[in-house]
Short mmCIF file of C-alpha atoms in Angstrom, two decimals:
data_model
loop_
_atom_site.label_atom_id
_atom_site.label_comp_id
_atom_site.label_asym_id
_atom_site.label_seq_id
_atom_site.Cartn_x
_atom_site.Cartn_y
_atom_site.Cartn_z
CA MET A 1 12.35 -10.32 12.36
CA THR A 2 10.43 -8.37 14.50
CA ASP A 3 7.08 -10.22 15.57
CA GLY A 4 5.62 -6.80 15.70
CA SER A 5 4.91 -6.63 19.56
CA GLU A 6 5.81 -3.17 18.89
CA ALA A 7 2.26 -1.51 18.10
CA PRO A 8 1.79 0.98 15.72
CA ARG A 9 2.13 4.34 16.46
CA PHE A 10 -0.13 5.91 14.07
CA GLN A 11 -4.19 4.97 13.33
CA PRO A 12 -5.37 6.16 9.99
CA GLY A 13 -7.34 9.32 9.87
CA ASP A 14 -4.23 10.41 12.42
CA ALA A 15 -3.07 14.09 11.63
CA VAL A 16 0.49 14.06 10.88
CA ARG A 17 3.62 16.29 9.46
CA VAL A 18 6.28 14.73 7.29
CA ARG A 19 9.46 15.37 9.39
CA LYS A 20 12.08 17.61 7.50
CA ALA A 21 15.66 15.81 7.69
CA TYR A 22 18.14 15.96 5.78
CA PRO A 23 20.60 12.87 6.01
CA VAL A 24 23.21 11.78 3.66
CA GLY A 25 22.57 8.60 3.07
CA HIS A 26 19.72 6.42 0.80
CA CYS A 27 16.64 8.42 1.96
CA ARG A 28 13.03 7.42 0.30
CA THR A 29 11.16 9.97 2.31
CA PRO A 30 11.20 12.54 -0.55
CA PHE A 31 12.33 16.05 -0.75
CA TYR A 32 8.76 17.74 -1.52
CA PHE A 33 7.15 15.82 1.06
CA ARG A 34 9.35 16.59 4.39
CA GLY A 35 7.64 19.08 5.99
CA VAL A 36 4.05 18.51 4.85
CA GLN A 37 1.07 17.70 7.37
CA GLY A 38 -1.76 15.26 5.98
CA VAL A 39 -3.48 12.14 7.78
CA ILE A 40 -2.76 8.50 7.65
CA GLU A 41 -4.40 6.74 4.77
CA ARG A 42 -3.24 2.95 5.65
CA TYR A 43 -0.74 0.96 7.88
CA CYS A 44 1.32 -1.09 5.56
CA GLY A 45 2.81 -3.28 8.11
CA ALA A 46 6.28 -3.35 9.09
CA PHE A 47 9.00 -3.64 6.49
CA ALA A 48 13.01 -3.44 7.15
CA ASN A 49 14.58 -0.25 6.91
CA PRO A 50 15.61 0.41 3.90
CA GLU A 51 18.36 3.53 5.15
CA GLU A 52 20.12 0.04 6.71
CA LEU A 53 19.45 -1.91 3.79
CA ALA A 54 20.96 0.15 1.32
CA TYR A 55 24.47 -0.29 3.19
CA GLY A 56 24.36 -4.11 3.24
CA ARG A 57 22.33 -4.24 7.23
CA SER A 58 19.89 -6.06 7.99
CA GLY A 59 17.53 -3.44 8.52
CA GLU A 60 16.17 -4.56 12.01
CA PRO A 61 13.97 -3.74 13.79
CA ALA A 62 11.18 -3.65 10.93
CA VAL A 63 9.95 -0.05 10.72
CA PRO A 64 6.19 0.93 10.32
CA LEU A 65 5.17 2.03 7.05
CA TYR A 66 2.45 4.13 6.38
CA ARG A 67 0.48 6.00 3.66
CA VAL A 68 -0.12 9.31 3.75
CA ARG A 69 -2.29 11.51 1.98
CA ALA A 70 -1.94 15.25 1.81
CA LYS A 71 -3.64 17.63 -0.11
CA GLN A 72 -1.86 19.07 -3.13
CA ALA A 73 -2.11 22.36 -2.68
CA ASP A 74 -0.62 21.67 0.92
CA VAL A 75 2.17 20.10 -0.97
CA TRP A 76 2.89 22.47 -3.82
CA SER A 77 2.83 26.51 -3.14
CA ASP A 78 1.51 27.13 -7.01
CA TYR A 79 -0.64 23.73 -7.70
CA GLN A 80 -2.40 24.03 -11.05
CA GLY A 81 -5.05 21.70 -10.79
CA SER A 82 -8.34 20.87 -9.26
CA PRO A 83 -8.79 21.58 -4.81
CA ARG A 84 -9.70 18.20 -4.41
CA ASP A 85 -6.33 16.98 -5.87
CA THR A 86 -4.31 14.57 -3.19
CA ILE A 87 -1.39 12.78 -3.20
CA GLU A 88 -0.18 9.62 -1.27
CA VAL A 89 3.37 9.10 -0.52
CA GLU A 90 4.60 6.07 1.70
CA VAL A 91 6.20 7.22 5.20
CA PHE A 92 8.14 5.06 7.52
CA GLU A 93 7.17 5.81 10.61
CA HIS A 94 10.67 7.87 12.08
CA TRP A 95 9.86 10.34 9.80
CA LEU A 96 6.35 11.38 11.05
CA GLU A 97 5.06 13.36 14.13
CA PRO A 98 2.14 14.11 15.33
CA CYS A 99 -0.26 16.84 14.40
CA PRO A 100 -2.84 17.16 17.16
CA ASP A 101 -3.51 20.90 15.79
CA ARG A 102 -5.22 19.71 12.08
CA SER A 103 -8.62 19.37 11.85
CA PRO A 104 -10.05 16.10 10.94
CA ALA A 105 -13.53 17.94 9.40
CA GLU A 106 -10.77 19.39 6.78
CA GLU A 107 -9.87 16.09 5.16
CA THR A 108 -10.41 14.75 1.66
CA SER A 109 -13.03 11.53 1.92
CA ARG A 110 -12.40 8.52 0.44
CA MET B 1 16.40 27.85 2.22
CA PRO B 2 19.09 27.89 -0.60
CA ASP B 3 21.11 25.85 1.38
CA GLU B 4 18.57 23.65 1.75
CA GLN B 5 19.31 21.91 -2.22
CA GLU B 6 22.63 20.81 -0.89
CA ALA B 7 20.64 17.97 0.66
CA LEU B 8 19.04 16.72 -2.05
CA GLY B 9 19.46 13.15 -3.24
CA VAL B 10 20.23 13.42 -7.54
CA HIS B 11 17.66 10.59 -7.86
CA ASP B 12 14.95 12.83 -5.54
CA LEU B 13 13.38 14.36 -8.65
CA GLY B 14 9.31 14.60 -7.03
CA GLY B 15 8.39 18.32 -8.62
CA ARG B 16 12.41 19.45 -9.65
CA ILE B 17 12.37 18.55 -13.57
CA ASN B 18 11.24 21.49 -15.88
CA GLU B 19 12.01 19.58 -19.27
CA PRO B 20 8.75 18.31 -21.41
CA PHE B 21 7.88 15.39 -21.23
CA GLN B 22 8.23 12.68 -23.75
CA LYS B 23 6.52 9.69 -23.73
CA ASP B 24 9.07 7.89 -25.63
CA GLU B 25 9.41 4.47 -25.39
CA HIS B 26 11.70 1.64 -26.86
CA ASP B 27 11.68 -2.42 -26.86
CA TYR B 28 14.18 -3.95 -24.39
CA GLU B 29 17.74 -5.26 -25.76
CA PRO B 30 18.52 -8.44 -24.86
CA TRP B 31 21.57 -6.93 -22.79
CA GLU B 32 18.81 -5.30 -21.18
CA LYS B 33 16.83 -7.80 -20.10
CA ARG B 34 20.21 -9.84 -19.12
CA VAL B 35 20.95 -7.07 -16.33
CA HIS B 36 17.33 -6.98 -15.09
CA ALA B 37 17.47 -11.23 -14.93
CA LEU B 38 21.06 -10.76 -12.94
CA ARG B 39 19.43 -8.64 -11.08
CA GLU B 40 16.44 -10.69 -9.83
CA LEU B 41 18.20 -13.66 -9.52
CA LEU B 42 20.71 -11.72 -7.69
CA ALA B 43 17.87 -10.73 -5.21
CA GLN B 44 16.68 -14.20 -5.24
CA LYS B 45 20.29 -16.02 -3.41
CA GLY B 46 20.05 -12.73 -1.13
CA LEU B 47 22.87 -10.99 -2.80
CA LEU B 48 21.71 -8.15 -3.85
CA ARG B 49 19.01 -6.43 -1.97
CA VAL B 50 16.85 -3.80 -3.98
CA ASP B 51 18.36 -1.04 -1.65
CA GLU B 52 21.96 -1.54 -2.40
CA LEU B 53 21.05 -1.31 -5.94
CA ARG B 54 19.25 1.64 -5.43
CA ARG B 55 22.28 3.44 -3.65
CA GLY B 56 24.79 2.60 -5.67
CA VAL B 57 23.09 4.09 -8.43
CA GLU B 58 22.35 7.12 -6.71
CA GLY B 59 25.41 7.44 -5.62
CA LEU B 60 26.82 7.27 -9.45
CA GLY B 61 26.85 10.82 -8.73
CA GLU B 62 24.85 13.59 -10.87
CA ALA B 63 26.63 13.95 -14.23
CA LYS B 64 26.59 9.83 -14.57
CA TYR B 65 22.66 9.40 -13.23
CA GLU B 66 21.92 12.14 -16.30
CA ARG B 67 23.66 10.59 -19.20
CA LEU B 68 23.73 6.64 -18.45
CA THR B 69 20.38 4.79 -19.64
CA TYR B 70 18.67 3.01 -16.65
CA TYR B 71 20.04 -0.35 -16.99
CA GLU B 72 23.78 1.41 -17.78
CA GLN B 73 23.20 2.35 -13.96
CA TRP B 74 21.83 -0.87 -13.06
CA ILE B 75 24.91 -2.79 -14.06
CA ALA B 76 27.31 -0.12 -12.92
CA ALA B 77 25.46 -0.21 -9.26
CA ILE B 78 25.42 -3.83 -9.44
CA CYS B 79 28.98 -4.77 -10.02
CA GLN B 80 29.85 -1.32 -7.04
CA VAL B 81 28.40 -3.83 -4.42
CA MET B 82 29.13 -7.53 -5.98
CA VAL B 83 32.42 -5.97 -4.92
CA GLU B 84 31.60 -4.35 -1.94
CA ARG B 85 30.00 -7.70 -0.52
CA GLY B 86 33.27 -9.52 -1.78
CA VAL B 87 31.20 -11.59 -4.43
CA VAL B 88 33.97 -10.67 -7.27
CA THR B 89 37.38 -8.29 -6.81
CA ASP B 90 37.38 -5.27 -8.19
CA ASP B 91 40.92 -6.28 -9.60
CA GLN B 92 38.83 -8.97 -11.08
CA LEU B 93 36.09 -7.27 -12.74
CA GLY B 94 38.41 -5.06 -14.25
CA ARG B 95 40.86 -7.56 -15.86
CA ARG B 96 37.90 -9.29 -16.94
CA ILE B 97 36.61 -6.17 -18.64
CA ALA B 98 39.46 -5.57 -20.24
CA GLU B 99 39.63 -8.91 -21.55
CA VAL B 100 36.46 -8.73 -22.98
CA LYS B 101 36.87 -5.75 -24.33
CA ASP B 102 39.83 -7.45 -26.26
CA ARG B 103 37.74 -10.30 -27.77
CA HIS B 104 35.29 -7.88 -29.31
CA ASP B 105 37.67 -5.36 -30.66
CA MET C 1 5.62 -2.60 -27.61
CA SER C 2 6.33 -5.61 -29.56
CA ALA C 3 7.14 -8.69 -27.93
CA HIS C 4 10.40 -10.73 -27.35
CA HIS C 5 9.90 -14.49 -28.07
CA HIS C 6 14.07 -15.33 -29.02
CA HIS C 7 16.34 -14.38 -26.30
CA PRO C 8 20.03 -15.56 -26.01
CA HIS C 9 20.71 -18.61 -24.36
CA PRO C 10 22.46 -16.44 -21.33
CA ASN C 11 26.04 -18.10 -21.17
CA GLN C 12 26.46 -18.04 -25.44
CA PRO C 13 27.96 -14.87 -26.71
CA ASP C 14 25.11 -14.11 -29.38
CA GLU C 15 26.49 -12.90 -32.98
CA GLU C 16 24.55 -10.52 -33.27
CA ASP C 17 25.32 -8.94 -30.33
CA ARG C 18 28.79 -7.56 -29.98
CA PRO C 19 28.86 -5.31 -27.23
CA ARG C 20 28.85 -1.89 -28.19
CA THR C 21 29.36 0.28 -24.80
CA HIS C 22 31.59 -0.38 -21.98
CA PHE C 23 28.80 -1.39 -19.75
CA GLN C 24 27.51 -4.03 -22.53
CA VAL C 25 30.97 -5.15 -21.68
CA MET C 26 30.92 -4.62 -17.67
CA GLU C 27 27.47 -6.79 -18.05
CA ILE C 28 29.39 -9.94 -19.80
CA ALA C 29 32.26 -9.66 -17.68
CA LEU C 30 30.52 -10.13 -14.38
CA ARG C 31 27.75 -13.17 -15.73
CA GLU C 32 31.24 -15.24 -17.08
CA LEU C 33 33.12 -14.26 -13.43
CA LEU C 34 29.77 -15.14 -11.53
CA LEU C 35 29.00 -18.48 -13.63
CA GLU C 36 32.69 -19.51 -13.52
CA LYS C 37 32.83 -19.09 -10.02
CA GLY C 38 29.72 -20.86 -9.48
CA VAL C 39 27.73 -18.01 -7.60
CA ILE C 40 25.34 -18.91 -10.31
CA ALA C 41 24.27 -21.20 -12.64
CA ALA C 42 23.47 -21.03 -16.64
CA GLU C 43 20.34 -23.21 -15.85
CA GLU C 44 19.18 -20.48 -13.07
CA LEU C 45 19.64 -17.81 -15.34
CA ARG C 46 17.29 -19.10 -17.91
CA VAL C 47 14.54 -19.89 -15.39
CA VAL C 48 14.51 -16.08 -14.30
CA HIS C 49 14.48 -15.27 -18.00
CA GLU C 50 11.68 -17.47 -18.98
CA ALA C 51 9.55 -15.90 -15.48
CA MET C 52 10.29 -12.52 -17.23
CA ASP C 53 8.95 -13.23 -20.43
CA ARG C 54 5.59 -14.71 -18.75
CA ARG C 55 5.17 -11.39 -17.60
CA GLY C 56 3.16 -8.63 -19.15
CA PRO C 57 0.22 -6.11 -19.36
CA HIS C 58 -2.01 -9.61 -19.81
CA ASN C 59 -1.85 -10.04 -16.20
CA GLY C 60 -2.69 -7.07 -14.99
CA ALA C 61 -5.70 -7.04 -17.34
CA ARG C 62 -6.57 -9.98 -16.65
CA MET C 63 -7.24 -9.22 -12.78
CA ILE C 64 -8.86 -5.72 -13.33
CA ALA C 65 -11.38 -7.84 -16.13
CA ARG C 66 -12.12 -10.76 -13.39
CA ALA C 67 -12.83 -8.15 -11.00
CA TRP C 68 -15.46 -6.28 -13.25
CA PHE C 69 -17.07 -9.06 -14.27
CA ASP C 70 -17.25 -10.83 -11.07
CA PRO C 71 -17.93 -8.49 -7.87
CA GLY C 72 -16.52 -11.72 -5.38
CA TYR C 73 -13.37 -11.42 -6.79
CA HIS C 74 -13.37 -7.88 -6.94
CA ALA C 75 -14.04 -8.15 -3.36
CA ARG C 76 -10.72 -10.54 -2.98
CA LEU C 77 -9.19 -7.63 -4.67
CA ARG C 78 -9.86 -5.26 -2.26
CA GLU C 79 -9.34 -7.07 0.85
CA ASP C 80 -5.95 -8.47 -0.39
CA ALA C 81 -5.21 -7.86 -4.15
CA THR C 82 -1.63 -9.60 -3.69
CA ALA C 83 -3.74 -13.09 -3.05
CA ALA C 84 -6.24 -11.90 -5.44
CA ALA C 85 -3.24 -11.84 -7.92
CA ARG C 86 -1.89 -16.22 -6.94
CA ASP C 87 -5.77 -17.04 -7.04
CA LEU C 88 -4.91 -16.88 -10.61
CA GLY C 89 -2.08 -17.86 -11.37
CA LEU C 90 -0.07 -15.22 -10.98
CA GLU C 91 3.56 -14.89 -9.75
CA PRO C 92 3.24 -12.05 -7.78
CA THR C 93 6.47 -13.61 -5.60
CA TRP C 94 8.14 -10.18 -3.43
CA LEU C 95 4.58 -7.95 -4.87
CA LYS C 96 2.50 -6.32 -1.94
CA LEU C 97 -0.04 -4.81 -3.88
CA ILE C 98 -2.50 -2.08 -4.13
CA VAL C 99 -5.42 -2.09 -6.27
CA LEU C 100 -6.76 1.73 -6.96
CA GLU C 101 -10.59 1.58 -7.67
CA ASN C 102 -10.91 4.98 -10.29
CA THR C 103 -14.88 6.04 -9.86
CA PRO C 104 -16.42 8.57 -11.97
CA THR C 105 -15.04 10.96 -9.10
CA LEU C 106 -11.50 9.69 -8.41
CA HIS C 107 -8.73 9.06 -10.69
CA ASN C 108 -5.33 7.33 -9.65
CA LEU C 109 -2.05 7.91 -11.23
CA VAL C 110 1.14 5.93 -10.01
CA VAL C 111 4.75 7.31 -10.39
CA CYS C 112 7.89 6.57 -8.46
CA THR C 113 9.58 9.44 -7.93
CA PRO C 114 13.11 8.42 -6.40
CA CYS C 115 13.26 5.40 -8.93
CA SER C 116 10.48 3.91 -10.92
CA CYS C 117 9.27 1.00 -8.49
CA TYR C 118 6.65 -0.72 -10.83
CA PRO C 119 4.65 -3.88 -10.95
CA TRP C 120 7.26 -6.07 -13.15
CA PRO C 121 4.75 -9.53 -12.39
CA LEU C 122 1.47 -7.90 -13.45
CA LEU C 123 2.36 -5.90 -16.22
CA GLY C 124 6.01 -6.86 -17.55
CA LEU C 125 8.57 -4.51 -17.64
CA PRO C 126 7.93 -0.21 -18.07
CA PRO C 127 7.66 1.92 -20.83
CA ASP C 128 11.06 4.83 -21.05
CA TRP C 129 8.35 7.49 -20.01
CA TYR C 130 7.58 5.86 -17.25
CA LYS C 131 11.31 5.65 -15.34
CA SER C 132 12.19 9.57 -17.55
CA ARG C 133 13.24 12.34 -14.92
CA ALA C 134 9.89 14.72 -16.13
CA TYR C 135 7.62 11.82 -15.51
CA ARG C 136 8.94 11.42 -12.02
CA SER C 137 9.54 14.69 -11.23
CA GLN C 138 5.87 15.95 -13.12
CA ALA C 139 3.16 13.39 -12.31
CA VAL C 140 3.23 14.50 -8.22
CA ASP C 141 3.70 18.04 -9.18
CA ARG C 142 1.63 18.81 -12.28
CA PRO C 143 -0.29 15.74 -12.97
CA ARG C 144 -3.33 17.35 -15.10
CA ALA C 145 -0.65 18.47 -17.74
CA LEU C 146 1.16 15.05 -17.91
CA LEU C 147 -2.28 13.40 -18.34
CA ALA C 148 -2.70 16.18 -20.94
CA ALA C 149 -0.16 14.38 -23.04
CA PHE C 150 -1.91 10.97 -22.93
CA GLY C 151 -4.69 12.56 -24.56
CA THR C 152 -6.66 12.79 -20.57
CA GLU C 153 -8.48 15.57 -19.57
CA LEU C 154 -10.30 15.46 -15.90
CA ALA C 155 -13.03 17.62 -15.16
CA ASP C 156 -12.93 19.75 -12.11
CA ASP C 157 -15.00 18.08 -9.71
CA VAL C 158 -12.45 14.75 -10.46
CA GLU C 159 -10.38 14.52 -8.18
CA LEU C 160 -6.62 13.24 -9.06
CA ARG C 161 -5.12 10.86 -6.44
CA VAL C 162 -1.70 10.29 -7.11
CA HIS C 163 0.44 7.73 -5.53
CA ASP C 164 4.02 7.57 -5.02
CA SER C 165 5.86 4.38 -4.57
CA THR C 166 8.27 5.16 -2.58
CA ALA C 167 8.66 2.05 -0.17
CA ASP C 168 7.29 -1.30 -0.47
CA MET C 169 4.05 -1.94 -1.93
CA ARG C 170 2.67 -1.68 -5.45
CA TYR C 171 0.27 -0.32 -7.60
CA LEU C 172 -2.41 -1.20 -10.32
CA VAL C 173 -5.24 1.12 -11.35
CA MET C 174 -8.22 -0.21 -11.72
CA PRO C 175 -9.87 1.74 -14.57
CA CYS C 176 -13.49 2.26 -14.72
CA ARG C 177 -15.50 0.03 -16.79
CA PRO C 178 -16.58 1.48 -19.72
CA ALA C 179 -20.28 1.78 -20.99
CA GLY C 180 -21.83 0.08 -23.06
CA THR C 181 -20.18 -3.46 -22.21
CA GLU C 182 -23.01 -5.04 -20.71
CA GLY C 183 -22.82 -9.31 -21.42
CA TRP C 184 -18.93 -9.17 -22.28
CA SER C 185 -16.67 -11.96 -21.76
CA GLU C 186 -13.91 -11.54 -18.99
CA GLU C 187 -11.60 -12.55 -21.76
CA ALA C 188 -13.38 -8.77 -24.16
CA LEU C 189 -13.17 -7.24 -20.88
CA ALA C 190 -9.42 -8.01 -20.94
CA ARG C 191 -8.79 -6.49 -23.87
CA LEU C 192 -9.65 -3.01 -22.78
CA VAL C 193 -7.53 -2.77 -19.47
CA SER C 194 -4.48 -1.12 -21.71
CA ARG C 195 -0.99 -1.03 -19.67
CA ASP C 196 -1.39 2.49 -19.65
CA SER C 197 -4.44 2.76 -18.03
CA MET C 198 -3.22 0.13 -14.95
CA ILE C 199 -0.43 2.79 -14.72
CA GLY C 200 -3.44 6.12 -14.86
CA VAL C 201 -2.19 7.95 -17.41
CA THR C 202 -5.67 6.69 -19.48
CA PRO C 203 -8.54 5.13 -19.20
CA ALA C 204 -9.93 1.65 -20.51
CA LEU C 205 -9.66 1.96 -23.56
CA ASP C 206 -13.08 2.63 -25.57
CA PRO C 207 -15.44 -0.38 -26.46
CA ALA C 208 -15.90 0.66 -30.03
CA ALA C 209 -12.56 0.43 -30.56
CA VAL C 210 -11.88 -3.03 -29.73
CA ASP C 211 -13.85 -5.92 -31.61
CA ALA C 212 -16.08 -7.63 -28.12
CA ARG C 213 -15.91 -10.89 -29.20
CA ALA C 214 -12.75 -12.31 -27.57
CA ASP C 215 -11.40 -14.26 -30.93
CA GLY C 216 -8.29 -15.45 -29.10
CA SER C 217 -6.41 -13.10 -31.23
#
């Protein structure tokens, strides 16, 4: 088990984008969330990679897992609901890239 | 981009299903609870990761994914993984399934 | 949903339980093979069944009611919800729990779009509708319409926050404590915390509909 010596790349509040990628195996990053811009809500810890566990492999080294928050209006082009509505999804670090052009002032406060 | 849809997993349902939501529930049947218990015990013993189970269910393909009930999907996937891991052979399983059927016919 | 207080011995065929489908046959076949090979033991299955029987929404309700009643426990729940569950003697085992607190301006809703992950130790087995294709799809893209199916309507100035349980975390919603419950005992408060309110499709139960005197029934 990884001792967590690799520090998590992202901090709560960081603006991130979920990568668009199309792997063929067991993937837990929902299709609807790929390409979405959001912010890190929290770092959950490092966990064995499900994409590898699914095939009987160890999934090590453990991968940092985050909860990413986005506005529903940024996820669905035809979202019917309040502009305040949000969605939070658990996303592994290798699916995230920094998004520095996004203003933190736009974020919904907790 | 239309081709993106080819990359969708059968299980990846967020925002895809327009059929009306039904607030159904049923009491779990004994065989369903047995599947659940079996899965938990195998997981405790390190013989079945939840991720393997999920991958097995996803691998059933679209038709079965839509048609089979939840625990039908689970037992099918658990059997698949047990054969993959060599806990049982497919031949053993196939013969025992036939024998159980005969027992109850 | 009635509780099942009887279940057949896992290693003995139940007369009323003839397998009707190929998959029911599959379950019997695999279980027999695993028992014969010594991969699993009947006693082990029995222990798992008993643990399953102990699970139900009463577990989650105890946690929520305790948090409403006791600010110290509420703080504990916020800091480490899994440890807080253990504090009550619950068996979270593998659970990595996050409790999502509703407020007058924030309503939380839980779903698992890729499969139907659920905090079983605290809520028991999930209802069919939670596992349905429609729920898994519509909880993320049209959650307000979905809540309406449960009679739950939120004002436009309330943020509806949906949580997709895609990886290792599991979620329990803490509904708002209903008004008019000052002085209620913890036991009475627990009776207001329904399974559906801990998933997030409804608020807690209306106190007027529930007897405040905890008579144990």
